[in-house]
PDB file of C-alpha atoms in Angstrom:
ATOM      1  CA  MET A   1     -23.364  -0.720  -0.798  1.00  0.00           C
ATOM      2  CA  SER A   2     -21.237  -0.351   2.284  1.00  0.00           C
ATOM      3  CA  ASN A   3     -18.835   2.620   3.022  1.00  0.00           C
ATOM      4  CA  THR A   4     -15.810   0.412   2.762  1.00  0.00           C
ATOM      5  CA  ARG A   5     -14.156   0.902  -0.651  1.00  0.00           C
ATOM      6  CA  ARG A   6     -12.955  -2.333  -2.061  1.00  0.00           C
ATOM      7  CA  ASP A   7      -9.385  -2.465  -3.015  1.00  0.00           C
ATOM      8  CA  ILE A   8      -8.014  -5.330  -5.137  1.00  0.00           C
ATOM      9  CA  HIS A   9      -4.509  -4.290  -4.369  1.00  0.00           C
ATOM     10  CA  ALA A  10      -5.146  -4.792  -0.654  1.00  0.00           C
ATOM     11  CA  VAL A  11      -6.628  -8.404  -1.296  1.00  0.00           C
ATOM     12  CA  ILE A  12      -3.489  -9.174  -3.287  1.00  0.00           C
ATOM     13  CA  GLY A  13      -1.203  -7.670  -0.744  1.00  0.00           C
ATOM     14  CA  PHE A  14      -2.906  -9.699   1.972  1.00  0.00           C
ATOM     15  CA  SER A  15      -2.528 -12.943  -0.070  1.00  0.00           C
ATOM     16  CA  HIS A  16       1.145 -12.299  -0.316  1.00  0.00           C
ATOM     17  CA  ASP A  17       1.432 -11.742   3.332  1.00  0.00           C
ATOM     18  CA  MET A  18      -0.478 -14.904   3.978  1.00  0.00           C
ATOM     19  CA  LEU A  19       1.926 -16.812   1.771  1.00  0.00           C
ATOM     20  CA  ASN A  20       4.893 -15.351   3.509  1.00  0.00           C
ATOM     21  CA  ASN A  21       3.515 -16.486   6.876  1.00  0.00           C
ATOM     22  CA  LEU A  22       2.961 -19.962   5.399  1.00  0.00           C
ATOM     23  CA  MET A  23       6.625 -20.188   4.392  1.00  0.00           C
ATOM     24  CA  ASN A  24       8.104 -18.834   7.609  1.00  0.00           C
ATOM     25  CA  PRO A  25      10.607 -21.334   8.811  1.00  0.00           C
ATOM     26  CA  ASP A  26      10.373 -20.325  12.319  1.00  0.00           C
ATOM     27  CA  LEU A  27       6.877 -21.396  12.769  1.00  0.00           C
ATOM     28  CA  THR A  28       5.996 -24.060  15.350  1.00  0.00           C
ATOM     29  CA  PRO A  29       3.780 -26.942  14.025  1.00  0.00           C
ATOM     30  CA  GLU A  30       0.956 -25.483  15.872  1.00  0.00           C
ATOM     31  CA  GLN A  31       1.464 -22.022  14.288  1.00  0.00           C
ATOM     32  CA  LEU A  32       1.709 -23.366  10.773  1.00  0.00           C
ATOM     33  CA  ASP A  33      -1.562 -25.266  11.530  1.00  0.00           C
ATOM     34  CA  ALA A  34      -3.150 -22.228  12.492  1.00  0.00           C
ATOM     35  CA  GLU A  35      -1.928 -20.280   9.527  1.00  0.00           C
ATOM     36  CA  ILE A  36      -2.999 -23.156   7.190  1.00  0.00           C
ATOM     37  CA  ALA A  37      -6.397 -22.961   8.754  1.00  0.00           C
ATOM     38  CA  ARG A  38      -6.547 -19.258   8.329  1.00  0.00           C
ATOM     39  CA  ALA A  39      -5.448 -19.583   4.589  1.00  0.00           C
ATOM     40  CA  LYS A  40      -8.125 -22.060   3.824  1.00  0.00           C
ATOM     41  CA  ALA A  41     -10.697 -19.783   5.389  1.00  0.00           C
ATOM     42  CA  VAL A  42      -9.802 -16.679   3.391  1.00  0.00           C
ATOM     43  CA  THR A  43      -8.712 -18.199   0.093  1.00  0.00           C
ATOM     44  CA  PRO A  44     -12.253 -18.529  -1.322  1.00  0.00           C
ATOM     45  CA  ILE A  45     -12.941 -14.896  -0.350  1.00  0.00           C
ATOM     46  CA  ILE A  46      -9.876 -13.758  -1.965  1.00  0.00           C
ATOM     47  CA  ALA A  47     -10.582 -15.838  -5.194  1.00  0.00           C
ATOM     48  CA  GLN A  48     -14.070 -14.349  -5.165  1.00  0.00           C
ATOM     49  CA  ALA A  49     -12.625 -10.699  -5.062  1.00  0.00           C
ATOM     50  CA  ILE A  50     -10.210 -11.340  -7.713  1.00  0.00           C
ATOM     51  CA  ASP A  51     -12.934 -12.965  -9.851  1.00  0.00           C
ATOM     52  CA  GLY A  52     -15.128  -9.977  -9.411  1.00  0.00           C
ATOM     53  CA  GLU A  53     -12.412  -7.593 -10.469  1.00  0.00           C
ATOM     54  CA  ARG A  54     -12.171  -9.810 -13.628  1.00  0.00           C
ATOM     55  CA  VAL A  55     -15.743  -9.539 -14.368  1.00  0.00           C
ATOM     56  CA  ILE A  56     -15.656  -5.599 -13.918  1.00  0.00           C
ATOM     57  CA  ASN A  57     -12.418  -5.421 -16.180  1.00  0.00           C
ATOM     58  CA  GLU A  58     -14.212  -7.517 -18.839  1.00  0.00           C
ATOM     59  CA  ARG A  59     -17.300  -5.165 -18.622  1.00  0.00           C
ATOM     60  CA  VAL A  60     -15.147  -2.067 -19.189  1.00  0.00           C
ATOM     61  CA  LYS A  61     -13.303  -3.858 -22.209  1.00  0.00           C
ATOM     62  CA  ILE A  62     -16.652  -4.522 -23.785  1.00  0.00           C
ATOM     63  CA  VAL A  63     -18.000  -1.115 -23.179  1.00  0.00           C
ATOM     64  CA  SER A  64     -14.728   0.509 -24.433  1.00  0.00           C
ATOM     65  CA  GLU A  65     -15.131  -1.586 -27.737  1.00  0.00           C
ATOM     66  CA  TYR A  66     -18.749  -0.953 -28.461  1.00  0.00           C
ATOM     67  CA  ALA A  67     -19.492   2.409 -26.799  1.00  0.00           C
ATOM     68  CA  PRO A  68     -16.164   4.002 -25.925  1.00  0.00           C
ATOM     69  CA  GLU A  69     -18.002   7.235 -24.918  1.00  0.00           C
ATOM     70  CA  LYS A  70     -19.585   5.554 -21.904  1.00  0.00           C
ATOM     71  CA  VAL A  71     -16.414   4.184 -20.427  1.00  0.00           C
ATOM     72  CA  VAL A  72     -15.972   7.010 -17.959  1.00  0.00           C
ATOM     73  CA  ASP A  73     -19.631   6.567 -16.967  1.00  0.00           C
ATOM     74  CA  VAL A  74     -18.959   2.798 -16.279  1.00  0.00           C
ATOM     75  CA  MET A  75     -15.825   3.490 -14.376  1.00  0.00           C
ATOM     76  CA  ARG A  76     -17.472   5.923 -12.144  1.00  0.00           C
ATOM     77  CA  ASN A  77     -20.390   3.593 -11.545  1.00  0.00           C
ATOM     78  CA  GLN A  78     -20.865   3.179  -7.644  1.00  0.00           C
ATOM     79  CA  ALA A  79     -22.091  -0.360  -8.343  1.00  0.00           C
ATOM     80  CA  LEU A  80     -18.674  -1.217  -9.500  1.00  0.00           C
ATOM     81  CA  GLY A  81     -17.151   0.380  -6.446  1.00  0.00           C
ATOM     82  CA  TYR A  82     -15.348   3.128  -8.300  1.00  0.00           C
ATOM     83  CA  ASP A  83     -16.312   6.520  -6.523  1.00  0.00           C
TER      84      ASP A  83
END
């Protein structure tokens, strides 16, 4: 795993910024086309990050239901990105 810590809040913030950029009425048609192209490029990555977070949350939910004593270990598991 890389040294970069993933942060779902950063992904969501970036997607909100991207939406604000797309809604900017002062953009020229060329700038709007560039923003649309960038949004199309990063949207699958954002969707994958959000889906990965959903999987992690589902795992924690299952562990908390069947082995609540192990939730802390699961949350600390570096494979999940929680240090």
